[in-house]
CSV table of C-alpha atoms in Angstrom, one decimal:
chain,number,residue,atom,x,y,z
O,1,UNK,CA,18.0,31.7,-9.9
O,2,UNK,CA,17.9,30.6,-13.6
O,3,UNK,CA,19.5,27.3,-12.8
O,4,UNK,CA,17.1,26.8,-9.8
O,5,UNK,CA,14.1,27.5,-12.1
O,6,UNK,CA,15.4,25.1,-14.7
O,7,UNK,CA,15.8,22.4,-12.1
O,8,UNK,CA,12.3,23.0,-10.9
O,9,UNK,CA,10.9,22.8,-14.4
O,10,UNK,CA,12.7,19.6,-14.9
O,11,UNK,CA,11.2,18.0,-11.7
O,12,UNK,CA,7.7,19.3,-12.8
O,13,UNK,CA,8.0,17.7,-16.3
O,14,UNK,CA,9.1,14.5,-14.8
O,15,UNK,CA,6.6,14.2,-11.8
O,16,UNK,CA,3.4,13.9,-13.8
O,17,UNK,CA,4.3,11.2,-16.4
O,18,UNK,CA,6.5,9.3,-13.9
O,19,UNK,CA,4.2,9.3,-10.9
O,20,UNK,CA,1.3,7.0,-10.3
O,21,UNK,CA,-0.8,5.3,-7.6
O,22,UNK,CA,-0.9,1.7,-6.7
O,23,UNK,CA,-4.5,1.3,-7.8
O,24,UNK,CA,-3.5,2.1,-11.4
O,25,UNK,CA,-1.6,-1.3,-11.5
O,26,UNK,CA,-4.2,-4.1,-11.0
O,27,UNK,CA,-2.6,-7.5,-10.5
O,28,UNK,CA,-4.6,-9.1,-13.4
O,29,UNK,CA,-3.1,-6.6,-15.8
O,30,UNK,CA,0.3,-7.2,-14.4
O,31,UNK,CA,0.0,-10.9,-14.8
O,32,UNK,CA,-0.8,-10.4,-18.5
O,33,UNK,CA,2.3,-8.2,-18.8
O,34,UNK,CA,4.6,-10.4,-16.8
O,35,UNK,CA,5.1,-13.1,-19.4
O,36,UNK,CA,8.2,-15.1,-18.5
O,37,UNK,CA,9.7,-12.3,-16.4
O,38,UNK,CA,10.8,-13.6,-13.0
O,39,UNK,CA,10.1,-11.5,-9.9
O,40,UNK,CA,12.0,-11.7,-6.6
O,41,UNK,CA,10.9,-10.0,-3.4
O,42,UNK,CA,13.7,-9.4,-0.9
O,43,UNK,CA,13.1,-8.5,2.8
O,44,UNK,CA,16.1,-7.5,5.0
O,45,UNK,CA,15.3,-8.5,8.5
O,46,UNK,CA,17.0,-8.1,11.9
O,47,UNK,CA,14.9,-8.9,14.9
O,48,UNK,CA,11.6,-8.5,13.2
O,49,UNK,CA,9.7,-11.5,14.6
O,50,UNK,CA,6.6,-9.4,15.2
O,51,UNK,CA,6.0,-8.4,11.7
O,52,UNK,CA,8.0,-10.4,9.1
O,53,UNK,CA,5.8,-13.6,9.2
O,54,UNK,CA,2.6,-11.6,8.4
O,55,UNK,CA,4.3,-9.8,5.5
O,56,UNK,CA,5.4,-13.1,4.0
O,57,UNK,CA,2.0,-14.5,4.6
O,58,UNK,CA,0.3,-11.8,2.6
O,59,UNK,CA,2.9,-12.1,-0.2
O,60,UNK,CA,2.4,-15.9,-0.6
O,61,UNK,CA,-1.4,-15.7,-0.4
O,62,UNK,CA,-2.0,-12.8,-2.6
O,63,UNK,CA,0.9,-12.7,-5.0
O,64,UNK,CA,2.0,-16.4,-5.2
O,65,UNK,CA,-1.0,-18.6,-4.7
O,66,UNK,CA,-3.9,-16.5,-5.8
O,67,UNK,CA,-1.9,-14.7,-8.6
O,68,UNK,CA,1.5,-16.0,-9.5
O,69,UNK,CA,3.1,-12.6,-9.9
O,70,UNK,CA,5.9,-13.2,-7.5
O,71,UNK,CA,8.3,-16.2,-8.2
O,72,UNK,CA,10.4,-16.0,-5.0
O,73,UNK,CA,10.3,-14.5,-1.5
O,74,UNK,CA,13.7,-14.1,0.2
O,75,UNK,CA,14.1,-13.0,3.7
O,76,UNK,CA,17.8,-12.0,4.5
O,77,UNK,CA,18.3,-12.7,8.2
O,78,UNK,CA,20.7,-10.1,9.5
O,79,UNK,CA,22.1,-11.8,12.5
O,80,UNK,CA,18.7,-11.8,14.3
O,81,UNK,CA,18.6,-12.8,18.0
O,82,UNK,CA,14.9,-13.6,18.1
O,83,UNK,CA,12.5,-15.9,16.0
O,84,UNK,CA,12.7,-13.9,12.8
O,85,UNK,CA,14.2,-16.6,10.7
O,86,UNK,CA,11.8,-19.2,12.0
O,87,UNK,CA,8.7,-17.2,11.6
O,88,UNK,CA,9.7,-16.1,8.0
O,89,UNK,CA,10.3,-19.7,7.0
O,90,UNK,CA,7.1,-20.9,8.6
O,91,UNK,CA,5.2,-18.3,6.6
O,92,UNK,CA,6.7,-19.6,3.3
O,93,UNK,CA,9.9,-17.5,2.6
O,94,UNK,CA,13.3,-18.8,1.7
O,95,UNK,CA,15.4,-17.6,4.5
O,96,UNK,CA,19.1,-16.9,3.9
O,97,UNK,CA,21.6,-15.9,6.6
O,98,UNK,CA,23.3,-12.8,5.7
O,99,UNK,CA,26.7,-14.2,6.5
O,100,UNK,CA,26.2,-17.3,4.4
O,101,UNK,CA,25.9,-15.5,1.2
O,102,UNK,CA,29.2,-15.0,-0.6
O,103,UNK,CA,30.7,-16.2,2.8
O,104,UNK,CA,34.3,-16.0,1.4
O,105,UNK,CA,34.1,-12.3,1.3
O,106,UNK,CA,35.0,-10.3,4.5
O,107,UNK,CA,31.8,-9.8,6.5
O,108,UNK,CA,30.3,-6.2,6.6
O,109,UNK,CA,27.3,-5.0,8.7
O,110,UNK,CA,24.2,-2.9,8.2
O,111,UNK,CA,21.0,-2.8,6.1
O,112,UNK,CA,22.8,-2.2,2.8
O,113,UNK,CA,24.8,-5.4,3.3
O,114,UNK,CA,21.6,-7.4,3.7
O,115,UNK,CA,20.2,-5.9,0.5
O,116,UNK,CA,23.3,-6.6,-1.5
O,117,UNK,CA,23.5,-10.2,-0.1
O,118,UNK,CA,19.8,-10.7,-1.0
O,119,UNK,CA,20.4,-9.5,-4.5
O,120,UNK,CA,23.2,-11.9,-4.8
O,121,UNK,CA,21.0,-14.8,-3.5
O,122,UNK,CA,18.1,-14.0,-5.7
O,123,UNK,CA,17.3,-15.0,-9.3
O,124,UNK,CA,14.7,-12.6,-10.5
O,125,UNK,CA,14.7,-10.4,-13.4
O,126,UNK,CA,12.9,-7.8,-11.4
O,127,UNK,CA,13.8,-7.2,-7.7
O,128,UNK,CA,11.5,-5.7,-5.2
O,129,UNK,CA,12.8,-4.6,-1.8
O,130,UNK,CA,10.5,-4.4,1.1
O,131,UNK,CA,11.3,-3.5,4.8
O,132,UNK,CA,10.4,-6.2,7.3
O,133,UNK,CA,9.0,-4.0,10.0
O,134,UNK,CA,5.8,-2.8,8.3
O,135,UNK,CA,2.7,-2.9,10.3
O,136,UNK,CA,0.2,-2.4,7.6
O,137,UNK,CA,1.6,-4.3,4.6
O,138,UNK,CA,-0.5,-5.0,1.7
O,139,UNK,CA,0.1,-6.8,-1.5
O,140,UNK,CA,-0.2,-3.6,-3.4
O,141,UNK,CA,3.1,-2.5,-1.8
O,142,UNK,CA,4.7,-5.0,-4.3
O,143,UNK,CA,2.2,-5.0,-7.2
O,144,UNK,CA,2.2,-1.2,-7.4
O,145,UNK,CA,5.9,-1.0,-7.6
O,146,UNK,CA,6.1,-3.7,-10.3
O,147,UNK,CA,3.5,-1.9,-12.4
O,148,UNK,CA,5.8,0.7,-14.2
O,149,UNK,CA,8.5,-1.9,-14.8
O,150,UNK,CA,6.2,-4.4,-16.4
O,151,UNK,CA,4.3,-1.8,-18.4
O,152,UNK,CA,7.3,0.1,-19.7
O,153,UNK,CA,10.7,-1.4,-20.7
O,154,UNK,CA,12.2,2.1,-20.4
O,155,UNK,CA,11.7,2.3,-16.7
O,156,UNK,CA,14.5,0.9,-14.7
O,157,UNK,CA,13.8,1.8,-11.1
O,158,UNK,CA,10.6,2.6,-9.2
O,159,UNK,CA,10.5,4.1,-5.7
O,160,UNK,CA,7.5,4.0,-3.3
O,161,UNK,CA,5.9,7.2,-2.2
O,162,UNK,CA,3.5,7.2,0.9
O,163,UNK,CA,2.4,9.1,4.0
O,164,UNK,CA,4.5,8.2,7.1
O,165,UNK,CA,2.6,8.9,10.3
O,166,UNK,CA,4.4,8.9,13.6
O,167,UNK,CA,2.7,7.2,16.6
O,168,UNK,CA,4.1,8.5,19.9
O,169,UNK,CA,4.5,6.5,23.0
O,170,UNK,CA,1.1,7.8,24.3
O,171,UNK,CA,-0.5,6.3,21.2
O,172,UNK,CA,-1.1,9.8,19.6
O,173,UNK,CA,-0.9,9.8,15.9
O,174,UNK,CA,1.0,12.6,14.4
O,175,UNK,CA,0.3,12.7,10.5
O,176,UNK,CA,3.3,13.5,8.6
O,177,UNK,CA,5.6,13.1,11.6
O,178,UNK,CA,7.5,10.1,10.3
O,179,UNK,CA,10.5,10.5,8.1
O,180,UNK,CA,12.4,12.9,10.3
O,181,UNK,CA,15.8,12.2,8.8
O,182,UNK,CA,14.2,12.5,5.3
O,183,UNK,CA,13.0,15.9,6.0
O,184,UNK,CA,15.9,17.3,8.0
O,185,UNK,CA,18.9,15.7,6.2
O,186,UNK,CA,18.1,13.9,2.9
O,187,UNK,CA,15.8,16.4,1.3
O,188,UNK,CA,18.0,19.4,1.8
O,189,UNK,CA,20.9,17.4,0.5
O,190,UNK,CA,19.0,16.4,-2.5
O,191,UNK,CA,17.7,19.8,-3.3
O,192,UNK,CA,21.2,21.4,-2.9
O,193,UNK,CA,23.2,18.9,-5.0
O,194,UNK,CA,20.8,16.7,-7.0
O,195,UNK,CA,17.8,18.7,-7.6
O,196,UNK,CA,16.5,16.5,-10.3
O,197,UNK,CA,15.6,14.0,-7.6
O,198,UNK,CA,13.6,16.5,-5.6
O,199,UNK,CA,10.4,15.0,-7.0
O,200,UNK,CA,10.9,11.8,-5.0
O,201,UNK,CA,8.4,11.9,-2.1
O,202,UNK,CA,10.3,9.3,0.0
O,203,UNK,CA,14.0,9.2,-1.0
O,204,UNK,CA,15.0,7.1,2.0
O,205,UNK,CA,12.0,4.7,2.0
O,206,UNK,CA,12.8,1.1,2.0
O,207,UNK,CA,10.4,0.0,-0.6
O,208,UNK,CA,11.5,0.1,-4.3
O,209,UNK,CA,11.9,-2.1,-7.2
O,210,UNK,CA,14.3,-2.3,-10.2
O,211,UNK,CA,15.6,-4.4,-13.0
O,212,UNK,CA,18.4,-6.9,-11.9
O,213,UNK,CA,20.7,-5.8,-14.7
O,214,UNK,CA,20.7,-2.3,-13.3
O,215,UNK,CA,21.1,-3.0,-9.7
O,216,UNK,CA,24.0,-5.3,-10.4
O,217,UNK,CA,25.9,-2.3,-11.9
O,218,UNK,CA,25.8,0.0,-8.9
O,219,UNK,CA,27.6,-0.3,-5.5
O,220,UNK,CA,25.6,-0.7,-2.2
O,221,UNK,CA,26.5,1.4,0.8
O,222,UNK,CA,26.4,-1.1,3.6
O,223,UNK,CA,24.7,0.9,6.3
O,224,UNK,CA,21.7,3.4,6.4
O,225,UNK,CA,23.0,5.4,3.4
O,226,UNK,CA,22.0,2.6,1.1
O,227,UNK,CA,18.8,4.1,-0.3
O,228,UNK,CA,20.4,7.6,-0.6
O,229,UNK,CA,23.3,6.2,-2.5
O,230,UNK,CA,21.2,4.0,-4.8
O,231,UNK,CA,19.0,7.0,-5.8
O,232,UNK,CA,22.1,9.2,-6.6
O,233,UNK,CA,24.0,6.4,-8.5
O,234,UNK,CA,21.1,5.2,-10.5
O,235,UNK,CA,20.4,8.8,-11.6
O,236,UNK,CA,23.9,9.0,-12.9
O,237,UNK,CA,23.6,5.5,-14.5
O,238,UNK,CA,20.2,5.5,-16.1
O,239,UNK,CA,18.9,9.1,-15.9
O,240,UNK,CA,15.8,10.6,-14.4
O,241,UNK,CA,13.4,9.6,-17.3
O,242,UNK,CA,14.1,5.9,-16.5
O,243,UNK,CA,13.0,6.3,-12.8
O,244,UNK,CA,9.5,6.4,-11.5
O,245,UNK,CA,7.5,6.4,-8.2
O,246,UNK,CA,4.2,4.9,-7.1
O,247,UNK,CA,2.1,6.2,-4.2
O,248,UNK,CA,1.3,3.2,-1.9
O,249,UNK,CA,-0.9,5.2,0.5
O,250,UNK,CA,0.1,5.0,4.1
O,251,UNK,CA,3.2,3.3,5.6
O,252,UNK,CA,3.1,2.3,9.3
O,253,UNK,CA,6.2,0.9,11.0
O,254,UNK,CA,8.4,1.3,14.0
O,255,UNK,CA,10.4,4.5,14.9
O,256,UNK,CA,14.0,4.9,15.8
O,257,UNK,CA,15.2,6.7,19.0
O,258,UNK,CA,16.8,10.0,18.5
O,259,UNK,CA,20.4,8.8,19.1
O,260,UNK,CA,19.9,6.2,16.3
O,261,UNK,CA,18.4,8.8,14.0
O,262,UNK,CA,21.5,11.0,14.6
O,263,UNK,CA,23.8,8.1,13.5
O,264,UNK,CA,21.6,7.5,10.6
O,265,UNK,CA,21.7,11.1,9.6
O,266,UNK,CA,25.5,11.1,9.8
O,267,UNK,CA,25.7,7.9,7.6
O,268,UNK,CA,23.5,9.6,4.9
O,269,UNK,CA,25.8,12.7,5.0
O,270,UNK,CA,28.9,10.7,4.6
O,271,UNK,CA,27.1,8.8,1.7
O,272,UNK,CA,26.4,12.2,0.0
O,273,UNK,CA,29.9,13.4,0.6
O,274,UNK,CA,31.3,10.2,-1.1
O,275,UNK,CA,29.1,10.8,-4.2
O,276,UNK,CA,30.0,14.4,-4.5
O,277,UNK,CA,33.8,13.4,-4.3
O,278,UNK,CA,33.3,10.7,-6.8
O,279,UNK,CA,31.5,13.2,-9.2
O,280,UNK,CA,34.3,15.7,-8.8
O,281,UNK,CA,32.1,18.3,-7.2
O,282,UNK,CA,34.0,18.7,-3.9
O,283,UNK,CA,37.8,18.8,-3.2
O,284,UNK,CA,39.2,18.3,0.2
O,285,UNK,CA,42.6,17.7,1.7
O,286,UNK,CA,41.0,15.6,4.5
O,287,UNK,CA,38.0,13.4,4.7
O,288,UNK,CA,35.1,14.1,7.1
O,289,UNK,CA,35.4,12.7,10.6
O,290,UNK,CA,33.5,9.5,11.0
O,291,UNK,CA,32.8,10.1,14.8
O,292,UNK,CA,29.7,11.5,16.4
O,293,UNK,CA,29.7,12.8,19.9
O,294,UNK,CA,26.2,12.3,21.4
O,295,UNK,CA,24.8,13.4,24.8
O,296,UNK,CA,22.2,11.5,26.7
O,297,UNK,CA,19.5,12.8,29.0
O,298,UNK,CA,21.2,11.6,32.1
O,299,UNK,CA,24.5,13.2,31.2
O,300,UNK,CA,26.3,10.3,29.6
O,301,UNK,CA,28.4,10.9,26.6
O,302,UNK,CA,28.9,8.5,23.8
O,303,UNK,CA,31.4,8.7,20.9
O,304,UNK,CA,29.9,6.5,18.1
O,305,UNK,CA,31.3,5.5,14.7
O,306,UNK,CA,29.2,6.6,11.8
O,307,UNK,CA,31.4,5.0,9.1
O,308,UNK,CA,29.9,3.5,6.0
O,309,UNK,CA,31.5,0.9,3.7
O,310,UNK,CA,30.5,-0.1,0.2
O,311,UNK,CA,30.0,-3.4,-1.6
O,312,UNK,CA,31.1,-3.1,-5.3
O,313,UNK,CA,28.6,-3.7,-8.0
O,314,UNK,CA,27.8,-7.3,-8.3
O,315,UNK,CA,28.5,-7.3,-12.0
O,316,UNK,CA,32.1,-6.4,-11.2
O,317,UNK,CA,32.7,-9.6,-9.2
O,318,UNK,CA,34.5,-12.4,-10.8
O,319,UNK,CA,32.2,-15.5,-11.6
O,320,UNK,CA,34.1,-17.5,-8.9
O,321,UNK,CA,33.4,-14.7,-6.4
O,322,UNK,CA,29.5,-14.9,-7.0
O,323,UNK,CA,29.4,-18.6,-7.0
């Protein structure tokens, strides 16, 4: 119990000084603090033609043309089969095909792969990741995340906090109903094994910013465990006091079906297991099974693969590998 109380006190001490709201970071003040710091915004996108163009349009209008806070907008097209790439380019983003970045390396799949490839394709000193399925995107999603990084050189990583409502098929809004995998899987794992991170409101959220020098020193899980892995690895690399969060308000986006959430949950568990092994906190003669047996409503049974791979820290690659 004493250990639990110490962990809780640590989170409480961290939360106040390291948590803020987007309105505390006005763009005008950030421009003065920016100086010659280059900022890249990276959006991983797979079949997001309905939303990616509007996000890029808002970014260009508000944070490139009206206020030159962002230096480049990169959309990583993750093998889309719709007009994602065309709409992103028409809105003013630089679109890169996931497979075309570091194309000499064996291809991998998943969101984390797109993020890692986007990092490799970008040039900014500060990197902001934004999901491309947001339905209520505002420029404060980016400016808010940049605030702590531009104001304090000691801050290395900033995570977004927000409310995630769930809109059902009948159109009924369920406040707080989003983030099911966060509440049922990620948060219990964090509180059990990395309680210092318990103060992060949205540990799996797709909006966060960091210094390039730090992101290049950690591996990227290629599937949906990427955000969980980054949070744990950055805690180990830079420490809790170098991490912060900013409340962006409300985040509206699409929702995954239950079978997809099950696979996502399994990938996060495997990511957590790999970190526990790496940190010497679990010992096992055999690795966890990577297969998940799922049952459908109509009686069908599917055996799906939950495996996750990892890309190494970009800084560990030879110069010729990155070129």
